[in-house]
C-alpha positions as MATLAB code, in Angstrom:
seq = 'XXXXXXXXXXXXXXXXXXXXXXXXXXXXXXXXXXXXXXXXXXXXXXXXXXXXXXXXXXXXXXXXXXXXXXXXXXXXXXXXXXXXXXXXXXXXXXXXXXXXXXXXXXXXXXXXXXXXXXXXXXXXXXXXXXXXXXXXXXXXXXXXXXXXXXXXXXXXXXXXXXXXXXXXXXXXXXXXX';
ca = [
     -58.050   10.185   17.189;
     -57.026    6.671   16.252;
     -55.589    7.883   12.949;
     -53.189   10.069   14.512;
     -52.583    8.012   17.191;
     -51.421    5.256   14.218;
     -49.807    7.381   12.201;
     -47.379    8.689   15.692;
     -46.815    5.299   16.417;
     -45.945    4.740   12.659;
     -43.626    7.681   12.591;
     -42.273    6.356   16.067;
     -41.350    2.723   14.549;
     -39.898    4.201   11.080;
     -37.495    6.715   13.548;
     -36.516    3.293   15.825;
     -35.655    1.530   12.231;
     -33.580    4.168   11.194;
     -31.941    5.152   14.350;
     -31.223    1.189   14.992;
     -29.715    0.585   11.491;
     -27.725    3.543   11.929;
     -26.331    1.756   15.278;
     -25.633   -1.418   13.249;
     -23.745    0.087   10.845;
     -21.492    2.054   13.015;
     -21.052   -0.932   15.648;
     -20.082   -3.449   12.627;
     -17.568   -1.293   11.287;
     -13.376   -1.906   11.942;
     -12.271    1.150   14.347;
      -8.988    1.657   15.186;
      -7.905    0.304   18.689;
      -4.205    0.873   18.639;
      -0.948    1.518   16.545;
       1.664   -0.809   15.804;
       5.441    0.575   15.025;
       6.684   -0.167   11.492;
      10.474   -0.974   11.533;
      12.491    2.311   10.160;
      13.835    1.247    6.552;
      17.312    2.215    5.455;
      17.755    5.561    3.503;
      19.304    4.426    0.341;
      19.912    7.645   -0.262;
      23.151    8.335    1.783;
      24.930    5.505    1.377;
      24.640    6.302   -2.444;
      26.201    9.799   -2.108;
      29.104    7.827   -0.349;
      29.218    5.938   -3.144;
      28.993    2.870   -0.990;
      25.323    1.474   -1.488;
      24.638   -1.165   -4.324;
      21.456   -2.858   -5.210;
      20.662   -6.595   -4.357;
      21.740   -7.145   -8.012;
      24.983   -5.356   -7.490;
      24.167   -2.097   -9.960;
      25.068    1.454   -8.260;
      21.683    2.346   -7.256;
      20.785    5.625   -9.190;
      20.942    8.535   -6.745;
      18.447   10.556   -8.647;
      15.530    8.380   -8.134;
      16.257    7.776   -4.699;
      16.004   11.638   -4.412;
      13.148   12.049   -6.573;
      14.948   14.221   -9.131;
      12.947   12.242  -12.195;
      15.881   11.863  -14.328;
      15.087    8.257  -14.883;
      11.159    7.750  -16.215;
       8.892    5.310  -14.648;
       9.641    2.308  -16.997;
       7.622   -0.328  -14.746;
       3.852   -0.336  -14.098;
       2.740   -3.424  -12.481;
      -0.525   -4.486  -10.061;
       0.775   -5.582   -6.984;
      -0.908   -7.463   -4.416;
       0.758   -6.244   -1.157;
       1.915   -9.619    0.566;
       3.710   -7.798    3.561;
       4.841   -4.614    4.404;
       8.736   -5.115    5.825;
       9.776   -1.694    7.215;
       8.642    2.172    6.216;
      10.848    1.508    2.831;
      10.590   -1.740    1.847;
       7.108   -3.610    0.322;
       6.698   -7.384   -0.721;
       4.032   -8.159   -2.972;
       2.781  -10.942   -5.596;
       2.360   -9.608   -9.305;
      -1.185  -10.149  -10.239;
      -2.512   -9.611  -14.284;
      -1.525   -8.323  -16.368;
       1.882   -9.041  -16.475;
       4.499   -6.829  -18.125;
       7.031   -8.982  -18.644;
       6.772  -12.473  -20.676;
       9.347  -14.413  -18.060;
       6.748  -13.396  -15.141;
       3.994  -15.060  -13.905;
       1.210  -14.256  -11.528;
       2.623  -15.416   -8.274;
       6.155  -13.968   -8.840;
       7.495  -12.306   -6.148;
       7.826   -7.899   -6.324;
      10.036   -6.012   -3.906;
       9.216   -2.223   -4.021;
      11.743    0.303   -2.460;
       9.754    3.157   -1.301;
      11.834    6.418   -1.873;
       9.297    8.424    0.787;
       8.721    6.426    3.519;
       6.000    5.138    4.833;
       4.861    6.200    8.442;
       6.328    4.844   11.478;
       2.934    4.195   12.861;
       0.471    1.666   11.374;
      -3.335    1.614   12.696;
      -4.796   -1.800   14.543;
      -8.445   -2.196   13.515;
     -10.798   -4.036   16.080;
     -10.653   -6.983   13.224;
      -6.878   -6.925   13.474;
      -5.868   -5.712    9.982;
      -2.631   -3.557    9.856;
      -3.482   -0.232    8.009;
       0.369    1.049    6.932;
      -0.016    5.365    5.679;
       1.903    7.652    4.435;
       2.191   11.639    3.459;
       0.351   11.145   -0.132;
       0.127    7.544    0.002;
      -3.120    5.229   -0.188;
      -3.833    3.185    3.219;
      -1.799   -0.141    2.561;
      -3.169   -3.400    3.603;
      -1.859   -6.644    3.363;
      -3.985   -8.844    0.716;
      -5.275   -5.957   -1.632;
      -4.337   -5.134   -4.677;
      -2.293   -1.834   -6.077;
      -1.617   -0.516   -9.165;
       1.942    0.534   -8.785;
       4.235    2.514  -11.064;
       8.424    3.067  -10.701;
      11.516    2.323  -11.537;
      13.042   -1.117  -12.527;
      16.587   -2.219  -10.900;
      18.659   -2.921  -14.308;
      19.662   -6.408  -13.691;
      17.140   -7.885  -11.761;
      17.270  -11.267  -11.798;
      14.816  -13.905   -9.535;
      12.421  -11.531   -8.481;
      12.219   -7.650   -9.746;
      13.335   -4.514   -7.550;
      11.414   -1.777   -8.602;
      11.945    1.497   -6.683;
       8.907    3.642   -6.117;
       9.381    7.720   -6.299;
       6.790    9.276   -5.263;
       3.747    8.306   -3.374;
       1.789    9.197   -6.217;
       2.795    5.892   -7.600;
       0.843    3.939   -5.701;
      -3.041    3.625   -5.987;
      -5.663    1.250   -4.741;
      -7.056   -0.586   -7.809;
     -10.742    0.284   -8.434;
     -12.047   -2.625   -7.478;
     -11.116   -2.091   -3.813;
     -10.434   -5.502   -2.485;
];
């Protein structure tokens, strides 16, 4: 009778450890507690069929890529880490290694024009951080690191324009941080 009075009390304990790490693990975790609007980024797209949008470097910005026709290849591929996200279009980030181009450096500035937008919602987490979504897109957060693909403004001059297609151009880098 003592045996399987042990061995109930034994099963009891292992079932508490498990049912207690189980809490732990779900309590510790970031859950989201709100939204947060993200400023609505100008469609570059209209302005271009007006013939009346240029790009910061003064180049007619290529209506194709703006409407995701593909008639200019991805010429740009680039890991970004995302500094700040500006509005559903717009992305500022800090080019990490390697580094396409010999005139960059790590630290350089990025400014990514995102051709689909990003949603006008962002989730709060209970430890603050700003997750930024999109149809197809990775969840953006500021201080990690994407590998990022697109098209580079001809011209650029002090820091590189590059605009971004398709969502599909944007990945998390494997090493998730």
């Amino acid at each position: 009778m003592t045996t399987t009075k042990s061995r109930s009390c034994s099963i009891t304990a292992t079932f508490m450890i498990v049912l207690l790490a189980v809490v732990l693990v779900a309590g510790c975790s970031p859950r989201v507690v709100g939204t947060v609007e993200v400023p609505v980024g100008d469609d570059l797209t209209t302005p271009s069929a007006e013939g009346t949008s240029v790009s910061p470097y003064g180049d007619i910005i290529a209506l194709s890529i703006l409407k995701e026709e593909g008639k200019y290849p991805s010429d740009f591929s680039v890991t970004v880490k995302v500094l700040e996200v500006l509005n559903t279009r717009s992305v500022r980030g800090e080019i990490m290694p390697p580094i396409p181009f010999g005139e960059l450096q790590q630290g350089n500035m990025i400014y990514l024009y995102l051709c689909t937008p990003l949603s006008e919602k962002a989730d709060k987490l209970s430890d603050g951080t700003i997750v930024y979504k999109g149809n197809g897109y990775p969840q953006i957060v500021a201080a990690r690191h994407y590998d990022v693909t697109g098209v580079l403004q001809p011209g650029w001059q002090d820091y590189p324009f590059v605009y971004v297609p398709t969502a599909s151009q944007i990945k998390q880098t494997s090493s998730g941080n």
